[in-house]
Amino acid sequence: MRFDGRTAVITGGAIGFGRAFARALTAEGARVAILDVDVDMAERTAAELDSAIAVRCDVADEDQVTAAAAATVDRFGGIDILINNAGLHLTKYNQPFGVLSRSEIRSLFDVNVMGVINTTLACRDAMRDRGGGVVLNISSMAGYMSATPYAVSKLTVRGLTVAFATELAPDRIRVNAIAPGLMNTENALADLPRPMIDEFVYERQLINRLGTMDDVVSAMLFLCSDEASFITGETLKVSGGYPLNF
Ligand SMILES: NC(=O)c1ccc[n+]([C@@H]2O[C@H](COP(=O)([O-])OP(=O)(O)OC[C@H]3O[C@@H](n4cnc5c(N)ncnc54)[C@H](O)[C@@H]3O)[C@@H](O)[C@H]2O)c1
């Protein structure tokens, strides 16, 4: 299997994309550590998988992240893949900066931006000790299309992808990102009015269907695998062709 003998750390892996990533990677032979603030849900997800552990961890907290990386190495012997998936993406973060309080903006950036920095730096040595590794960041098409606090946090994730691809290259660590568009997940669709979804899918996208979890999972499997061994510093849009730009 493609990921036999490899260990993946997935932040925010209790539900949503992260859980789908954990399922797909363990099905391909990987061992997985699920780092999540919702440790009860993370434990439930880990229990349904082969070779998975749940670790209580707030990615915004450097000490917790360092401890979680150490717990993963203790349990599985190393780290080969890190997926920076945990993110705050509630509708409230898509309002103008001036509408949110400073503490709400800080919380958003602590998770979506500092979280990526904390986990990447915490897992770096373990990946270097294995002779290399892969980091995959989950950005968003919002980072190409708007300028809300959420969008700017995801634009920053693209910047961090380039920065860490450069900084970690000497350790043979590849760093890429996926920018999902409108995806058919419960949380993403719950707040959006149906006419807005239809306009997006049928008038803006080039491929006129809703994106699915599987669309993002297959991009993740490719970018984390050796098939992508010559790809680093890239953000792959998984968006049905919207927006189309160069
Ligand atoms: N759902 C979409 O359509 C969509 C589109 C583009 C990008 N994204 C991005 O994909 C990622 C996952 O999205 P989702 O829809 O699966 O999210 P979700 O809200 O369904 O799940 C997020 C998980 O992250 C965990 N989490 C939240 N804060 C955390 C923290 N500080 N530390 C550790 N874990 C934390 C939550 O407990 C939860 O398990 C996010 O980064 C999101 O911004 C999602």
mmCIF file of C-alpha atoms and ligand atoms in Angstrom:
data_model
loop_
_atom_site.group_PDB
_atom_site.id
_atom_site.type_symbol
_atom_site.label_atom_id
_atom_site.label_comp_id
_atom_site.label_asym_id
_atom_site.label_seq_id
_atom_site.Cartn_x
_atom_site.Cartn_y
_atom_site.Cartn_z
ATOM 1 C CA MET A 1 0.000 0.000 0.000
ATOM 2 C CA ARG A 2 1.079 3.564 -0.777
ATOM 3 C CA PHE A 3 1.646 4.693 2.814
ATOM 4 C CA ASP A 4 2.840 1.474 4.475
ATOM 5 C CA GLY A 5 5.218 2.224 7.340
ATOM 6 C CA ARG A 6 4.516 5.973 7.303
ATOM 7 C CA THR A 7 3.128 8.031 10.143
ATOM 8 C CA ALA A 8 0.876 11.029 9.565
ATOM 9 C CA VAL A 9 -0.073 13.785 12.004
ATOM 10 C CA ILE A 10 -3.442 15.351 11.145
ATOM 11 C CA THR A 11 -4.589 18.459 12.979
ATOM 12 C CA GLY A 12 -8.341 18.889 13.350
ATOM 13 C CA GLY A 13 -8.754 15.250 12.379
ATOM 14 C CA ALA A 14 -11.787 14.484 14.548
ATOM 15 C CA ILE A 15 -14.381 15.401 11.906
ATOM 16 C CA GLY A 16 -14.733 16.905 8.429
ATOM 17 C CA PHE A 17 -11.823 16.907 5.991
ATOM 18 C CA GLY A 18 -9.388 15.812 8.692
ATOM 19 C CA ARG A 19 -11.382 12.685 9.498
ATOM 20 C CA ALA A 20 -11.672 11.868 5.784
ATOM 21 C CA PHE A 21 -7.881 12.263 5.477
ATOM 22 C CA ALA A 22 -7.333 9.964 8.468
ATOM 23 C CA ARG A 23 -9.629 7.310 6.981
ATOM 24 C CA ALA A 24 -7.966 7.477 3.563
ATOM 25 C CA LEU A 25 -4.394 7.376 4.889
ATOM 26 C CA THR A 26 -4.996 4.453 7.278
ATOM 27 C CA ALA A 27 -6.755 2.585 4.460
ATOM 28 C CA GLU A 28 -3.488 2.986 2.507
ATOM 29 C CA GLY A 29 -1.356 1.592 5.353
ATOM 30 C CA ALA A 30 -0.394 4.711 7.342
ATOM 31 C CA ARG A 31 -0.452 5.172 11.099
ATOM 32 C CA VAL A 32 -2.204 8.356 12.087
ATOM 33 C CA ALA A 33 -2.137 10.749 15.044
ATOM 34 C CA ILE A 34 -5.252 12.907 15.248
ATOM 35 C CA LEU A 35 -4.575 16.189 17.057
ATOM 36 C CA ASP A 36 -7.765 18.003 18.012
ATOM 37 C CA VAL A 37 -9.267 20.234 20.694
ATOM 38 C CA ASP A 38 -12.315 17.954 20.631
ATOM 39 C CA VAL A 39 -10.544 14.944 22.073
ATOM 40 C CA ASP A 40 -13.755 12.933 22.634
ATOM 41 C CA MET A 41 -14.608 13.112 18.945
ATOM 42 C CA ALA A 42 -10.968 12.498 18.005
ATOM 43 C CA GLU A 43 -10.998 9.346 20.147
ATOM 44 C CA ARG A 44 -14.176 8.148 18.461
ATOM 45 C CA THR A 45 -12.592 8.684 15.055
ATOM 46 C CA ALA A 46 -9.345 6.980 16.092
ATOM 47 C CA ALA A 47 -11.284 4.001 17.480
ATOM 48 C CA GLU A 48 -12.847 3.279 14.078
ATOM 49 C CA LEU A 49 -9.428 3.160 12.355
ATOM 50 C CA ASP A 50 -6.450 0.795 12.311
ATOM 51 C CA SER A 51 -3.320 2.277 13.894
ATOM 52 C CA ALA A 52 -4.632 5.648 15.002
ATOM 53 C CA ILE A 53 -4.285 7.653 18.189
ATOM 54 C CA ALA A 54 -6.093 10.745 19.408
ATOM 55 C CA VAL A 55 -4.163 13.513 21.132
ATOM 56 C CA ARG A 56 -5.787 16.471 22.850
ATOM 57 C CA CYS A 57 -4.106 19.487 21.284
ATOM 58 C CA ASP A 58 -4.896 23.117 20.561
ATOM 59 C CA VAL A 59 -2.691 24.024 17.585
ATOM 60 C CA ALA A 60 -2.554 27.625 18.816
ATOM 61 C CA ASP A 61 -0.662 26.473 21.911
ATOM 62 C CA GLU A 62 3.021 25.877 21.201
ATOM 63 C CA ASP A 63 3.578 23.679 24.267
ATOM 64 C CA GLN A 64 0.610 21.450 23.505
ATOM 65 C CA VAL A 65 1.779 21.041 19.908
ATOM 66 C CA THR A 66 5.321 20.166 21.001
ATOM 67 C CA ALA A 67 3.933 17.579 23.438
ATOM 68 C CA ALA A 68 1.624 16.125 20.768
ATOM 69 C CA ALA A 69 4.505 15.724 18.302
ATOM 70 C CA ALA A 70 6.546 13.986 21.024
ATOM 71 C CA ALA A 71 3.589 11.697 21.875
ATOM 72 C CA THR A 72 3.322 10.722 18.202
ATOM 73 C CA VAL A 73 7.029 9.887 17.979
ATOM 74 C CA ASP A 74 6.812 7.894 21.238
ATOM 75 C CA ARG A 75 3.905 5.859 19.941
ATOM 76 C CA PHE A 76 4.826 5.371 16.274
ATOM 77 C CA GLY A 77 8.600 5.979 16.172
ATOM 78 C CA GLY A 78 8.611 9.069 13.941
ATOM 79 C CA ILE A 79 6.638 11.417 11.714
ATOM 80 C CA ASP A 80 6.586 11.351 7.892
ATOM 81 C CA ILE A 81 3.536 13.460 7.016
ATOM 82 C CA LEU A 82 1.941 16.492 8.632
ATOM 83 C CA ILE A 83 -1.450 17.755 7.479
ATOM 84 C CA ASN A 84 -2.219 21.234 8.802
ATOM 85 C CA ASN A 85 -5.980 20.999 8.512
ATOM 86 C CA ALA A 86 -7.333 22.496 11.768
ATOM 87 C CA GLY A 87 -8.958 25.813 11.025
ATOM 88 C CA LEU A 88 -11.669 28.181 12.160
ATOM 89 C CA HIS A 89 -14.016 28.959 9.300
ATOM 90 C CA LEU A 90 -17.312 30.110 10.734
ATOM 91 C CA THR A 91 -19.330 32.683 8.821
ATOM 92 C CA LYS A 92 -18.474 35.326 11.377
ATOM 93 C CA TYR A 93 -14.847 35.344 10.216
ATOM 94 C CA ASN A 94 -16.008 36.295 6.712
ATOM 95 C CA GLN A 95 -17.178 39.721 7.855
ATOM 96 C CA PRO A 96 -15.029 42.871 7.524
ATOM 97 C CA PHE A 97 -12.146 43.262 10.001
ATOM 98 C CA GLY A 98 -13.870 46.293 11.558
ATOM 99 C CA VAL A 99 -16.918 44.263 12.536
ATOM 100 C CA LEU A 100 -14.975 41.710 14.583
ATOM 101 C CA SER A 101 -13.360 42.383 17.942
ATOM 102 C CA ARG A 102 -9.565 42.277 18.135
ATOM 103 C CA SER A 103 -9.764 39.193 20.324
ATOM 104 C CA GLU A 104 -11.887 37.380 17.691
ATOM 105 C CA ILE A 105 -9.375 38.315 14.986
ATOM 106 C CA ARG A 106 -6.494 37.201 17.212
ATOM 107 C CA SER A 107 -8.178 33.846 17.921
ATOM 108 C CA LEU A 108 -8.670 33.271 14.199
ATOM 109 C CA PHE A 109 -5.050 34.034 13.347
ATOM 110 C CA ASP A 110 -3.780 32.072 16.373
ATOM 111 C CA VAL A 111 -5.425 28.920 14.975
ATOM 112 C CA ASN A 112 -5.312 29.376 11.192
ATOM 113 C CA VAL A 113 -1.849 30.960 10.973
ATOM 114 C CA MET A 114 0.114 30.365 14.203
ATOM 115 C CA GLY A 115 -1.296 26.819 14.283
ATOM 116 C CA VAL A 116 0.408 26.039 10.962
ATOM 117 C CA ILE A 117 3.672 27.576 12.185
ATOM 118 C CA ASN A 118 3.545 25.752 15.537
ATOM 119 C CA THR A 119 2.884 22.284 14.132
ATOM 120 C CA THR A 120 5.297 22.609 11.223
ATOM 121 C CA LEU A 121 8.162 23.631 13.489
ATOM 122 C CA ALA A 122 7.229 21.016 16.107
ATOM 123 C CA CYS A 123 7.242 18.158 13.575
ATOM 124 C CA ARG A 124 10.272 19.318 11.589
ATOM 125 C CA ASP A 125 12.987 17.442 13.524
ATOM 126 C CA ALA A 126 11.028 14.182 13.553
ATOM 127 C CA MET A 127 10.597 14.356 9.765
ATOM 128 C CA ARG A 128 14.248 15.285 9.226
ATOM 129 C CA ASP A 129 15.288 12.302 11.374
ATOM 130 C CA ARG A 130 13.344 10.022 8.977
ATOM 131 C CA GLY A 131 15.304 11.428 6.026
ATOM 132 C CA GLY A 132 12.535 13.757 4.879
ATOM 133 C CA GLY A 133 8.794 14.216 4.894
ATOM 134 C CA VAL A 134 5.737 16.004 3.608
ATOM 135 C CA VAL A 135 3.715 18.912 4.964
ATOM 136 C CA LEU A 136 0.294 19.594 3.466
ATOM 137 C CA ASN A 137 -1.522 22.794 4.429
ATOM 138 C CA ILE A 138 -5.238 23.303 3.927
ATOM 139 C CA SER A 139 -5.787 26.786 2.544
ATOM 140 C CA SER A 140 -8.999 27.865 0.793
ATOM 141 C CA MET A 141 -10.224 29.434 -2.434
ATOM 142 C CA ALA A 142 -11.367 32.257 -0.151
ATOM 143 C CA GLY A 143 -7.702 33.256 -0.091
ATOM 144 C CA TYR A 144 -7.937 34.068 -3.832
ATOM 145 C CA MET A 145 -11.374 35.621 -3.910
ATOM 146 C CA SER A 146 -12.004 37.899 -0.959
ATOM 147 C CA ALA A 147 -10.314 39.957 1.739
ATOM 148 C CA THR A 148 -12.128 39.046 4.952
ATOM 149 C CA PRO A 149 -10.175 37.980 8.044
ATOM 150 C CA TYR A 150 -10.773 34.312 7.131
ATOM 151 C CA ALA A 151 -9.642 34.884 3.542
ATOM 152 C CA VAL A 152 -6.502 36.716 4.671
ATOM 153 C CA SER A 153 -5.691 33.901 7.115
ATOM 154 C CA LYS A 154 -5.918 31.413 4.234
ATOM 155 C CA LEU A 155 -3.885 33.705 1.937
ATOM 156 C CA THR A 156 -1.249 33.635 4.671
ATOM 157 C CA VAL A 157 -1.351 29.835 4.642
ATOM 158 C CA ARG A 158 -0.340 30.008 0.967
ATOM 159 C CA GLY A 159 2.524 32.324 1.933
ATOM 160 C CA LEU A 160 3.610 29.941 4.686
ATOM 161 C CA THR A 161 3.551 27.106 2.155
ATOM 162 C CA VAL A 162 6.168 28.895 0.046
ATOM 163 C CA ALA A 163 8.167 29.995 3.099
ATOM 164 C CA PHE A 164 8.358 26.521 4.648
ATOM 165 C CA ALA A 165 8.971 24.832 1.288
ATOM 166 C CA THR A 166 12.087 27.004 1.127
ATOM 167 C CA GLU A 167 13.105 26.717 4.780
ATOM 168 C CA LEU A 168 12.578 22.960 5.101
ATOM 169 C CA ALA A 169 13.990 21.937 1.721
ATOM 170 C CA PRO A 170 17.462 21.210 3.206
ATOM 171 C CA ASP A 171 15.746 18.610 5.430
ATOM 172 C CA ARG A 172 14.133 17.009 2.342
ATOM 173 C CA ILE A 173 10.687 18.076 3.527
ATOM 174 C CA ARG A 174 8.222 19.018 0.777
ATOM 175 C CA VAL A 175 5.529 21.574 1.642
ATOM 176 C CA ASN A 176 2.379 22.041 -0.436
ATOM 177 C CA ALA A 177 -1.189 23.203 0.066
ATOM 178 C CA ILE A 178 -4.683 22.488 -1.187
ATOM 179 C CA ALA A 179 -7.168 25.323 -1.702
ATOM 180 C CA PRO A 180 -10.643 23.757 -1.628
ATOM 181 C CA GLY A 181 -13.506 25.694 -3.182
ATOM 182 C CA LEU A 182 -17.159 25.217 -2.332
ATOM 183 C CA MET A 183 -17.351 21.711 -0.918
ATOM 184 C CA ASN A 184 -20.330 19.583 -0.094
ATOM 185 C CA THR A 185 -19.667 19.345 3.653
ATOM 186 C CA GLU A 186 -22.293 19.881 6.329
ATOM 187 C CA ASN A 187 -20.470 22.742 8.025
ATOM 188 C CA ALA A 188 -19.648 24.582 4.816
ATOM 189 C CA LEU A 189 -23.135 24.491 3.327
ATOM 190 C CA ALA A 190 -25.165 25.020 6.474
ATOM 191 C CA ASP A 191 -24.975 28.823 6.392
ATOM 192 C CA LEU A 192 -25.181 29.457 2.660
ATOM 193 C CA PRO A 193 -28.496 30.207 0.928
ATOM 194 C CA ARG A 194 -29.343 27.743 -1.871
ATOM 195 C CA PRO A 195 -29.480 30.436 -4.647
ATOM 196 C CA MET A 196 -25.917 31.465 -3.753
ATOM 197 C CA ILE A 197 -24.730 27.865 -3.966
ATOM 198 C CA ASP A 198 -26.468 27.388 -7.332
ATOM 199 C CA GLU A 199 -24.991 30.596 -8.744
ATOM 200 C CA PHE A 200 -21.548 29.493 -7.683
ATOM 201 C CA VAL A 201 -21.859 25.978 -9.081
ATOM 202 C CA TYR A 202 -23.694 26.702 -12.333
ATOM 203 C CA GLU A 203 -22.469 30.179 -13.281
ATOM 204 C CA ARG A 204 -18.987 30.576 -11.838
ATOM 205 C CA GLN A 205 -17.408 27.123 -11.806
ATOM 206 C CA LEU A 206 -16.290 25.483 -15.043
ATOM 207 C CA ILE A 207 -17.279 22.075 -13.701
ATOM 208 C CA ASN A 208 -20.936 22.399 -12.749
ATOM 209 C CA ARG A 209 -21.296 20.220 -9.676
ATOM 210 C CA LEU A 210 -20.594 20.639 -5.996
ATOM 211 C CA GLY A 211 -17.144 19.631 -4.860
ATOM 212 C CA THR A 212 -17.021 16.588 -2.601
ATOM 213 C CA MET A 213 -14.852 15.376 0.240
ATOM 214 C CA ASP A 214 -13.426 12.751 -2.152
ATOM 215 C CA ASP A 215 -12.189 15.494 -4.497
ATOM 216 C CA VAL A 216 -10.062 16.902 -1.676
ATOM 217 C CA VAL A 217 -9.006 13.463 -0.389
ATOM 218 C CA SER A 218 -7.637 12.393 -3.780
ATOM 219 C CA ALA A 219 -5.593 15.611 -4.042
ATOM 220 C CA MET A 220 -4.276 14.985 -0.510
ATOM 221 C CA LEU A 221 -3.268 11.389 -1.324
ATOM 222 C CA PHE A 222 -1.392 12.546 -4.420
ATOM 223 C CA LEU A 223 0.473 15.432 -2.774
ATOM 224 C CA CYS A 224 1.458 13.318 0.257
ATOM 225 C CA SER A 225 2.673 10.410 -1.869
ATOM 226 C CA ASP A 226 5.974 9.786 -3.619
ATOM 227 C CA GLU A 227 4.170 10.417 -6.926
ATOM 228 C CA ALA A 228 4.471 14.120 -6.025
ATOM 229 C CA SER A 229 8.154 13.873 -5.066
ATOM 230 C CA PHE A 230 9.131 16.736 -7.451
ATOM 231 C CA ILE A 231 6.406 19.104 -6.250
ATOM 232 C CA THR A 232 6.964 21.595 -3.445
ATOM 233 C CA GLY A 233 5.830 25.127 -2.622
ATOM 234 C CA GLU A 234 2.596 24.709 -4.612
ATOM 235 C CA THR A 235 -1.030 25.350 -3.749
ATOM 236 C CA LEU A 236 -3.375 23.090 -5.700
ATOM 237 C CA LYS A 237 -6.836 24.547 -6.266
ATOM 238 C CA VAL A 238 -9.603 21.974 -5.983
ATOM 239 C CA SER A 239 -12.456 24.238 -7.025
ATOM 240 C CA GLY A 240 -14.104 23.109 -10.249
ATOM 241 C CA GLY A 241 -12.257 25.854 -12.102
ATOM 242 C CA TYR A 242 -13.277 28.947 -10.145
ATOM 243 C CA PRO A 243 -11.676 31.395 -10.232
ATOM 244 C CA LEU A 244 -9.654 30.660 -13.343
ATOM 245 C CA ASN A 245 -6.505 32.750 -13.201
ATOM 246 C CA PHE A 246 -2.850 32.522 -14.128
HETATM 247 N N1 LIG B 1 -15.440 22.779 4.455
HETATM 248 C C1 LIG B 1 -15.060 23.458 3.364
HETATM 249 O O1 LIG B 1 -15.793 23.543 2.376
HETATM 250 C C2 LIG B 1 -13.711 24.114 3.311
HETATM 251 C C3 LIG B 1 -13.353 24.845 2.180
HETATM 252 C C4 LIG B 1 -12.090 25.426 2.125
HETATM 253 C C5 LIG B 1 -11.191 25.250 3.180
HETATM 254 N N2 LIG B 1 -11.582 24.545 4.287
HETATM 255 C C6 LIG B 1 -10.589 24.378 5.362
HETATM 256 O O2 LIG B 1 -10.451 22.987 5.618
HETATM 257 C C7 LIG B 1 -10.143 22.762 6.987
HETATM 258 C C8 LIG B 1 -11.096 21.765 7.594
HETATM 259 O O3 LIG B 1 -12.422 22.175 7.327
HETATM 260 P P1 LIG B 1 -13.671 21.324 7.836
HETATM 261 O O4 LIG B 1 -14.870 21.806 7.085
HETATM 262 O O5 LIG B 1 -13.342 19.868 7.812
HETATM 263 O O6 LIG B 1 -13.746 21.856 9.344
HETATM 264 P P2 LIG B 1 -14.608 21.345 10.590
HETATM 265 O O7 LIG B 1 -15.040 22.557 11.323
HETATM 266 O O8 LIG B 1 -15.653 20.362 10.143
HETATM 267 O O9 LIG B 1 -13.515 20.565 11.452
HETATM 268 C C9 LIG B 1 -12.420 21.242 12.005
HETATM 269 C C10 LIG B 1 -11.760 20.379 13.072
HETATM 270 O O10 LIG B 1 -10.691 21.146 13.603
HETATM 271 C C11 LIG B 1 -10.760 21.094 15.024
HETATM 272 N N3 LIG B 1 -10.157 22.304 15.575
HETATM 273 C C12 LIG B 1 -10.672 23.561 15.587
HETATM 274 N N4 LIG B 1 -9.822 24.404 16.215
HETATM 275 C C13 LIG B 1 -8.741 23.657 16.587
HETATM 276 C C14 LIG B 1 -7.550 23.959 17.266
HETATM 277 N N5 LIG B 1 -7.294 25.193 17.727
HETATM 278 N N6 LIG B 1 -6.650 22.961 17.477
HETATM 279 C C15 LIG B 1 -6.920 21.710 17.053
HETATM 280 N N7 LIG B 1 -8.051 21.358 16.414
HETATM 281 C C16 LIG B 1 -8.953 22.329 16.185
HETATM 282 C C17 LIG B 1 -12.237 20.970 15.343
HETATM 283 O O11 LIG B 1 -12.462 20.454 16.654
HETATM 284 C C18 LIG B 1 -12.690 20.021 14.228
HETATM 285 O O12 LIG B 1 -12.487 18.673 14.596
HETATM 286 C C19 LIG B 1 -10.185 24.149 7.659
HETATM 287 O O13 LIG B 1 -8.854 24.655 7.753
HETATM 288 C C20 LIG B 1 -11.008 24.983 6.704
HETATM 289 O O14 LIG B 1 -10.696 26.356 6.786
HETATM 290 C C21 LIG B 1 -12.816 23.977 4.378
#
